[in-house]
Short mmCIF file of C-alpha atoms in Angstrom, two decimals:
data_model
loop_
_atom_site.label_atom_id
_atom_site.label_comp_id
_atom_site.label_asym_id
_atom_site.label_seq_id
_atom_site.Cartn_x
_atom_site.Cartn_y
_atom_site.Cartn_z
CA MET S 1 9.48 26.26 -18.17
CA PHE S 2 6.41 27.52 -15.90
CA LYS S 3 3.10 29.29 -16.91
CA GLU S 4 3.23 32.41 -15.56
CA SER S 5 -0.50 33.28 -13.56
CA ASN S 6 -1.89 36.90 -14.03
CA ASN S 7 -4.58 35.86 -11.72
CA ILE S 8 -3.97 37.45 -7.82
CA ALA S 9 -6.24 35.13 -5.60
CA THR S 10 -7.62 35.89 -2.48
CA GLU S 11 -6.48 34.23 0.34
CA GLU S 12 -10.49 33.34 0.63
CA ALA S 13 -10.40 31.74 -2.63
CA ALA S 14 -7.53 30.39 -2.38
CA PRO S 15 -8.19 26.47 -2.69
CA VAL S 16 -7.56 24.35 0.59
CA GLY S 17 -4.62 21.75 0.61
CA ASN S 18 -2.88 20.13 -0.83
CA VAL S 19 -2.96 17.43 -4.46
CA ALA S 20 -0.21 15.27 -4.65
CA VAL S 21 0.68 13.23 -7.43
CA ILE S 22 2.83 9.37 -6.68
CA PHE S 23 4.89 7.66 -9.99
CA GLY S 24 5.40 4.32 -8.77
CA VAL S 25 2.03 4.08 -6.75
CA THR S 26 1.49 0.20 -6.57
CA GLY S 27 4.71 -0.33 -5.42
CA LEU S 28 6.14 -0.69 -1.04
CA VAL S 29 6.66 3.00 -0.87
CA GLY S 30 3.78 3.96 -3.26
CA ARG S 31 1.28 2.39 -1.95
CA GLU S 32 1.47 3.51 1.88
CA LEU S 33 2.47 7.31 0.31
CA ALA S 34 -0.92 7.17 -0.86
CA LYS S 35 -2.41 5.56 2.65
CA LYS S 36 -1.31 8.13 4.42
CA LEU S 37 -2.05 11.12 2.00
CA ILE S 38 -5.89 10.31 1.13
CA SER S 39 -6.09 9.74 5.59
CA ASN S 40 -5.04 12.93 6.22
CA SER S 41 -7.12 16.17 5.81
CA LYS S 42 -4.32 18.17 4.67
CA TRP S 43 -3.77 16.64 1.15
CA LYS S 44 -7.69 17.09 -1.05
CA LYS S 45 -6.70 14.95 -4.03
CA VAL S 46 -3.88 12.39 -4.75
CA TYR S 47 -3.74 10.77 -8.06
CA GLY S 48 -1.41 6.80 -8.20
CA ILE S 49 0.24 6.32 -11.23
CA ALA S 50 1.82 3.22 -12.43
CA ARG S 51 2.20 1.18 -15.20
CA ARG S 52 -0.34 -2.37 -13.99
CA TYR S 53 -3.49 -2.11 -12.21
CA GLU S 54 -3.98 -2.32 -8.85
CA THR S 55 -4.31 -5.26 -7.42
CA PHE S 56 -5.55 -4.56 -4.17
CA PRO S 57 -7.56 -0.86 -5.83
CA ILE S 58 -7.40 1.72 -2.94
CA GLN S 59 -11.26 2.39 -3.15
CA ASN S 60 -11.71 6.90 -1.52
CA PRO S 61 -13.53 10.26 -3.17
CA LYS S 62 -9.74 11.87 -2.72
CA TYR S 63 -7.63 8.58 -4.73
CA SER S 64 -7.62 9.25 -8.51
CA PHE S 65 -5.74 5.57 -10.29
CA ILE S 66 -3.88 5.60 -12.97
CA SER S 67 -2.15 3.83 -15.98
CA CYS S 68 0.77 4.95 -17.19
CA ASP S 69 3.27 3.20 -18.77
CA LEU S 70 5.96 6.87 -17.95
CA LEU S 71 8.43 5.18 -21.16
CA LEU S 72 5.85 6.34 -24.04
CA PRO S 73 6.00 9.80 -24.31
CA GLN S 74 2.41 9.74 -26.75
CA GLU S 75 0.77 7.61 -24.17
CA THR S 76 2.55 10.23 -20.96
CA GLN S 77 1.42 13.17 -22.25
CA LYS S 78 -2.37 12.18 -23.59
CA GLN S 79 -2.86 10.41 -19.37
CA LEU S 80 -0.99 12.55 -17.78
CA SER S 81 -1.40 16.01 -19.60
CA ASP S 82 -4.92 17.31 -17.88
CA ILE S 83 -3.61 16.50 -14.32
CA GLN S 84 -4.19 20.42 -12.48
CA ASP S 85 -2.74 22.36 -8.98
CA VAL S 86 -0.47 20.19 -8.26
CA THR S 87 1.58 20.95 -5.47
CA HIS S 88 3.41 17.82 -4.58
CA MET S 89 4.80 14.91 -6.80
CA PHE S 90 6.45 11.78 -5.74
CA TRP S 91 8.63 9.89 -7.27
CA VAL S 92 9.31 6.15 -5.86
CA ALA S 93 9.08 4.46 -9.84
CA TRP S 94 12.75 2.89 -11.66
CA ALA S 95 12.08 1.45 -15.14
CA GLY S 96 13.96 -2.37 -14.60
CA GLN S 97 13.62 -3.37 -18.02
CA CYS S 98 17.79 -3.57 -17.74
CA PRO S 99 20.64 -4.43 -15.28
CA LEU S 100 21.55 -2.29 -12.08
CA ASP S 101 24.19 0.51 -13.03
CA THR S 102 24.92 0.39 -16.85
CA LYS S 103 23.99 3.58 -19.64
CA GLN S 104 20.43 1.43 -20.51
CA CYS S 105 19.57 1.66 -16.90
CA CYS S 106 20.52 5.81 -16.54
CA ASP S 107 18.95 5.76 -20.17
CA GLN S 108 15.12 4.29 -18.91
CA ASN S 109 14.80 5.23 -16.11
CA MET S 110 15.98 9.50 -17.30
CA ALA S 111 14.11 9.44 -19.99
CA MET S 112 10.30 8.06 -18.11
CA MET S 113 11.04 11.01 -15.61
CA SER S 114 11.61 14.39 -18.63
CA ASN S 115 8.70 12.23 -19.56
CA ALA S 116 6.61 12.83 -16.61
CA LEU S 117 7.80 16.31 -16.04
CA ASN S 118 6.62 17.47 -19.93
CA ALA S 119 3.52 16.52 -19.29
CA ILE S 120 3.00 17.73 -15.78
CA LEU S 121 4.85 21.06 -15.72
CA PRO S 122 3.61 23.09 -18.15
CA ASN S 123 0.21 22.86 -16.36
CA ASN S 124 0.78 23.04 -12.19
CA ASP S 125 1.51 26.06 -11.06
CA ALA S 126 1.16 25.55 -7.70
CA LEU S 127 3.78 22.99 -7.34
CA LYS S 128 5.94 23.68 -4.25
CA HIS S 129 8.04 20.34 -3.68
CA PHE S 130 9.03 17.36 -6.03
CA SER S 131 10.13 14.62 -3.23
CA LEU S 132 13.10 11.01 -4.97
CA GLN S 133 13.86 8.89 -4.12
CA THR S 134 16.12 6.70 -4.50
CA GLY S 135 18.08 4.33 -1.91
CA MET S 136 20.94 3.49 0.26
CA LYS S 137 22.84 2.38 -3.45
CA HIS S 138 24.19 6.07 -4.17
CA TYR S 139 27.04 5.64 -1.77
CA VAL S 140 28.77 2.40 -3.59
CA SER S 141 29.46 0.75 -6.76
CA LEU S 142 28.55 -3.06 -7.15
CA GLN S 143 30.94 -3.28 -9.95
CA GLN S 144 33.82 -2.08 -7.89
CA GLY S 145 33.26 -3.81 -4.78
CA ASN S 146 34.75 -2.07 -1.96
CA SER S 147 38.33 -2.16 -2.54
CA SER S 148 39.15 1.31 -1.35
CA ILE S 149 37.78 0.37 2.13
CA PRO S 150 39.31 -1.99 4.99
CA ASP S 151 38.28 -5.46 5.29
CA LYS S 152 36.66 -5.17 8.71
CA GLN S 153 36.01 -1.53 8.75
CA VAL S 154 32.75 0.09 8.96
CA ARG S 155 31.61 2.86 7.55
CA PHE S 156 28.11 4.60 7.82
CA TYR S 157 27.66 6.65 5.09
CA ASP S 158 25.90 10.26 5.38
CA GLU S 159 24.27 12.42 2.94
CA GLY S 160 27.68 14.30 2.72
CA CYS S 161 29.28 11.57 0.69
CA PRO S 162 30.69 12.45 -2.16
CA ARG S 163 29.46 10.20 -5.75
CA VAL S 164 31.49 7.35 -6.56
CA GLY S 165 33.90 7.35 -8.81
CA GLU S 166 32.59 6.81 -12.93
CA ALA S 167 29.43 4.80 -11.29
CA CYS S 168 26.36 4.20 -14.05
CA ASN S 169 24.21 4.99 -11.93
CA PHE S 170 20.73 5.66 -12.93
CA TYR S 171 20.50 7.16 -9.03
CA TYR S 172 22.00 10.42 -10.11
CA VAL S 173 21.18 10.67 -13.78
CA LEU S 174 18.11 11.46 -11.48
CA GLU S 175 19.34 13.71 -9.19
CA ASP S 176 20.67 15.70 -12.75
CA LEU S 177 17.78 15.75 -14.05
CA LEU S 178 15.71 16.96 -11.38
CA LYS S 179 17.92 20.03 -10.85
CA GLU S 180 18.29 20.91 -14.49
CA ARG S 181 14.60 20.80 -14.87
CA LEU S 182 13.50 21.66 -11.85
CA ALA S 183 15.55 25.28 -12.62
CA GLY S 184 16.05 26.28 -8.61
CA GLU S 185 12.32 27.14 -8.75
CA VAL S 186 10.42 24.28 -7.11
CA ALA S 187 12.02 22.40 -3.68
CA TRP S 188 13.25 18.40 -4.30
CA SER S 189 14.35 16.82 -1.88
CA VAL S 190 15.75 13.13 -2.29
CA LEU S 191 14.88 10.20 0.25
CA ARG S 192 17.43 7.08 0.86
CA PRO S 193 16.67 4.08 1.84
CA GLY S 194 18.21 0.57 2.35
CA LEU S 195 16.33 -2.70 1.94
CA LEU S 196 12.73 -1.83 2.15
CA MET S 197 10.71 -3.63 4.15
CA GLY S 198 6.89 -3.45 2.70
CA ASN S 199 4.13 -5.78 1.25
CA SER S 200 3.91 -6.07 -2.49
CA ASN S 201 2.95 -8.17 -6.17
CA ARG S 202 4.16 -5.09 -8.04
CA THR S 203 8.00 -5.27 -7.54
CA MET S 204 10.77 -6.78 -7.80
CA TYR S 205 13.32 -6.26 -4.48
CA ASN S 206 10.54 -7.63 -2.08
CA VAL S 207 12.67 -9.06 0.72
CA VAL S 208 8.94 -9.79 2.03
CA GLY S 209 7.75 -11.50 -0.27
CA SER S 210 10.69 -13.82 -1.07
CA LEU S 211 10.79 -15.03 2.55
CA CYS S 212 7.12 -15.10 2.37
CA VAL S 213 6.89 -17.85 0.09
CA TYR S 214 10.53 -19.32 0.89
CA GLY S 215 9.05 -20.26 3.98
CA SER S 216 5.80 -21.33 2.68
CA ILE S 217 7.43 -23.81 0.97
CA CYS S 218 9.45 -24.81 3.58
CA LYS S 219 6.45 -25.13 5.70
CA TYR S 220 5.16 -26.92 2.79
CA LEU S 221 7.66 -29.86 2.13
CA ASN S 222 9.03 -30.37 5.41
CA LEU S 223 12.13 -28.55 4.46
CA PRO S 224 14.65 -26.56 6.30
CA PHE S 225 14.64 -22.99 6.72
CA VAL S 226 18.24 -22.31 6.21
CA PHE S 227 19.50 -18.97 4.74
CA GLY S 228 22.27 -19.14 2.50
CA GLY S 229 24.66 -16.65 2.00
CA THR S 230 27.72 -15.58 2.28
CA ARG S 231 29.37 -15.37 7.30
CA GLY S 232 29.61 -12.00 6.84
CA CYS S 233 25.98 -11.12 5.70
CA TRP S 234 24.93 -13.67 8.29
CA ASP S 235 26.83 -12.67 11.57
CA GLU S 236 27.46 -9.23 10.70
CA ALA S 237 24.92 -6.36 10.22
CA CYS S 238 26.08 -5.18 6.56
CA ILE S 239 23.12 -3.31 5.57
CA ASP S 240 20.29 -0.79 6.44
CA ALA S 241 16.65 -1.99 6.70
CA SER S 242 13.90 0.68 5.37
CA ASP S 243 10.31 0.09 6.28
CA ALA S 244 7.72 0.88 4.41
CA ARG S 245 6.15 2.94 6.48
CA LEU S 246 8.98 5.11 7.81
CA VAL S 247 9.98 6.14 4.10
CA ALA S 248 6.69 7.26 3.14
CA GLU S 249 5.96 9.56 6.62
CA HIS S 250 10.07 10.55 5.62
CA HIS S 251 8.31 11.65 2.27
CA ILE S 252 6.00 13.65 3.38
CA TRP S 253 7.58 15.20 6.39
CA ALA S 254 10.90 15.85 3.34
CA ALA S 255 8.26 17.61 1.40
CA THR S 256 5.60 19.80 3.46
CA ASN S 257 8.24 20.74 5.66
CA ASP S 258 8.88 24.64 4.85
CA GLU S 259 12.40 24.78 7.46
CA ILE S 260 14.36 21.64 5.07
CA GLY S 261 12.93 23.17 1.50
CA SER S 262 15.77 23.50 -0.12
CA THR S 263 15.78 25.11 -4.15
CA GLU S 264 18.99 22.61 -4.55
CA GLY S 265 17.99 19.80 -2.98
CA GLN S 266 18.08 17.84 0.69
CA ALA S 267 19.63 14.44 0.53
CA PHE S 268 18.20 12.43 3.39
CA ASN S 269 19.01 8.37 4.31
CA SER S 270 15.48 7.52 5.43
CA ILE S 271 16.36 3.55 7.32
CA ASN S 272 14.28 2.58 10.41
CA GLY S 273 17.82 2.92 12.58
CA SER S 274 19.03 0.21 14.46
CA SER S 275 21.08 -1.94 12.23
CA PHE S 276 20.03 -5.70 12.58
CA SER S 277 21.93 -8.91 11.64
CA TRP S 278 20.30 -11.95 9.65
CA LYS S 279 21.59 -14.76 12.48
CA GLU S 280 19.87 -12.49 14.64
CA ILE S 281 16.34 -12.27 13.56
CA TRP S 282 16.49 -15.55 11.22
CA PRO S 283 15.35 -17.78 13.23
CA MET S 284 11.97 -15.66 14.51
CA LEU S 285 11.57 -15.35 10.47
CA GLY S 286 10.95 -20.37 10.34
CA LYS S 287 8.52 -19.62 13.68
CA LYS S 288 6.82 -16.81 12.20
CA PHE S 289 6.54 -19.50 9.70
CA ASP S 290 5.50 -22.86 11.38
CA ALA S 291 8.61 -24.21 9.60
CA GLN S 292 11.62 -25.95 10.86
CA VAL S 293 13.87 -24.19 12.09
CA PRO S 294 17.91 -26.59 12.07
CA GLN S 295 20.31 -25.58 14.86
CA ASP S 296 22.83 -24.82 11.69
CA MET S 297 20.68 -21.77 10.23
CA LEU S 298 24.24 -20.31 7.64
CA VAL S 299 24.79 -23.07 5.16
CA GLU S 300 27.07 -20.65 2.79
CA GLU S 301 26.13 -23.28 -0.64
CA PHE S 302 23.05 -23.07 -1.04
CA CYS S 303 21.33 -21.32 -3.14
CA PHE S 304 18.36 -19.49 -3.41
CA ALA S 305 17.49 -19.24 -7.69
CA LYS S 306 18.95 -23.15 -7.55
CA GLU S 307 16.86 -24.89 -4.91
CA MET S 308 13.88 -23.14 -5.98
CA SER S 309 13.84 -23.13 -9.21
CA ASP S 310 12.14 -26.03 -10.05
CA LYS S 311 9.36 -25.29 -6.66
CA LYS S 312 6.61 -23.15 -9.37
CA ARG S 313 4.59 -25.91 -9.13
CA VAL S 314 4.97 -26.63 -5.53
CA TRP S 315 3.73 -22.66 -4.96
CA LYS S 316 0.73 -22.97 -6.95
CA GLU S 317 -0.50 -26.21 -5.13
CA ILE S 318 -0.12 -24.11 -2.11
CA VAL S 319 -1.74 -21.18 -3.98
CA GLU S 320 -4.50 -23.52 -4.79
CA LYS S 321 -5.11 -25.74 -1.06
CA GLU S 322 -5.02 -22.41 0.60
CA GLY S 323 -7.74 -20.82 -1.30
CA LEU S 324 -5.15 -17.65 -1.05
CA VAL S 325 -4.21 -14.37 -4.66
CA GLU S 326 -3.71 -15.98 -7.95
CA THR S 327 -0.23 -15.34 -8.34
CA GLU S 328 3.06 -16.67 -9.82
CA MET S 329 6.30 -17.13 -7.80
CA GLU S 330 8.01 -14.66 -9.12
CA ASP S 331 5.28 -12.54 -8.79
CA LEU S 332 5.79 -12.03 -4.48
CA ALA S 333 9.22 -13.88 -4.96
CA ASN S 334 13.13 -12.75 -6.70
CA TRP S 335 15.63 -15.56 -5.57
CA GLU S 336 18.36 -14.06 -8.04
CA PHE S 337 18.05 -10.72 -5.80
CA VAL S 338 17.95 -12.89 -2.63
CA ASP S 339 21.26 -14.32 -3.46
CA SER S 340 22.90 -11.32 -4.84
CA LEU S 341 21.74 -9.79 -1.10
CA PHE S 342 22.77 -12.87 1.13
CA ARG S 343 25.90 -12.67 -1.15
CA CYS S 344 27.08 -8.77 -1.00
CA PRO S 345 30.06 -7.88 -1.20
CA VAL S 346 29.32 -4.02 -0.01
CA LYS S 347 29.14 -3.35 4.12
CA LEU S 348 26.11 -0.67 2.83
CA LEU S 349 25.28 1.47 6.90
CA GLY S 350 23.70 4.21 6.86
CA SER S 351 24.08 7.70 9.53
CA ARG S 352 20.64 9.39 10.24
CA ALA S 353 22.16 11.62 12.39
CA LYS S 354 20.57 14.86 9.74
CA SER S 355 17.55 13.87 9.86
CA ASP S 356 17.45 13.03 13.27
CA GLY S 357 18.79 16.63 13.58
CA TRP S 358 15.83 18.41 11.59
CA GLY S 359 13.79 16.32 13.59
CA PHE S 360 12.88 12.75 11.91
CA THR S 361 11.77 10.97 15.15
CA MET S 362 10.04 7.31 13.58
CA ARG S 363 12.35 4.83 14.35
CA CYS S 364 11.38 1.11 13.65
CA LYS S 365 12.73 -2.77 14.53
CA THR S 366 14.09 -3.83 11.48
CA LEU S 367 12.49 -8.03 12.88
CA ASP S 368 8.78 -5.99 13.22
CA SER S 369 9.39 -4.86 10.02
CA ILE S 370 9.33 -8.20 8.49
CA LEU S 371 6.78 -9.82 11.42
CA TYR S 372 4.10 -7.49 11.14
CA TRP S 373 5.00 -6.81 6.70
CA ILE S 374 4.34 -10.89 6.71
CA ASP S 375 1.28 -10.13 8.68
CA SER S 376 -0.01 -7.95 5.67
CA MET S 377 0.80 -9.98 3.59
CA ARG S 378 -1.23 -12.80 5.13
CA ASP S 379 -3.90 -10.77 5.91
CA GLN S 380 -4.18 -8.88 2.26
CA ASN S 381 -4.29 -12.97 1.52
CA LEU S 382 -1.56 -13.81 -0.38
CA ILE S 383 0.14 -16.50 1.76
CA PRO S 384 -1.01 -18.73 3.80
#
């Protein structure tokens, strides 16, 4: 699998610094990873790989962006096979063309990673670590629900929890593929974030982007900033949040910490550290958008996909009036995702005990994360 080298380099002649390749660099975590790595003197080169070009290109002599459709094996070979001396691979990409929890989704994501590994592994003998990002949905099947867990029981999933029965989860497929292809020769880790908080118009499941568009439209049309979802999702902590900055730091920590490195793979829940409920933070979000916050904020019959379906022209008016970066509403917002999130039938709360025990101490408050990323989107002129 890996080329053998007969050249024994002296310590003085050895190259200084690590070389990273980030797959999915235009996403919420990928962009933060790139920024953190190129600002660190321990990294001499960073390659960013994505299918679509960057809206806000990173300008740095240590950084190279490569546009590549990883689903196409010949294109992947052509674009990536010349990359050499990679020491660390970061996989924060996924194929979203097919519905989740389907065999087609598993097949596509496996094909993407296989094509990338086929292009990179033969020419990079110095590879030390592969860092894979999946998610907290590793622990549940939305198709099966949580019928095995008694009502009102809160379970905090840890990294040792078993896989879910016969669930068709592409996270499992990618872990198995890594174990097979790295063959005990390279250490690897798996980061499992919860609900990601970040800034990208290249991300299908960006809750902050959706909230920003919704809040901006509410202010523009003087509509009440209501929460459409179930009372359970409103009142109770149902899911952990993960700030993209924290997840990026977690990737780097896991990839460069020799003490925890394992060729059998190490999994870490990559979550902010404190649970939250939408009931607690929703009023502050409405105020952040300068929108009308009604006394009764929970409206269970409110459906974002339905209520926002006729607002594309309104968003265009806002973009033109405010002189924003030109985007379509769907570039930033995914209403079906928001409806699913606010009506999620399972609680998905994780434990940070493993990461904390190994010394990863960074934590974030979810409200602070959302407010930070709203400001970030404003700074980039994506929202008013």
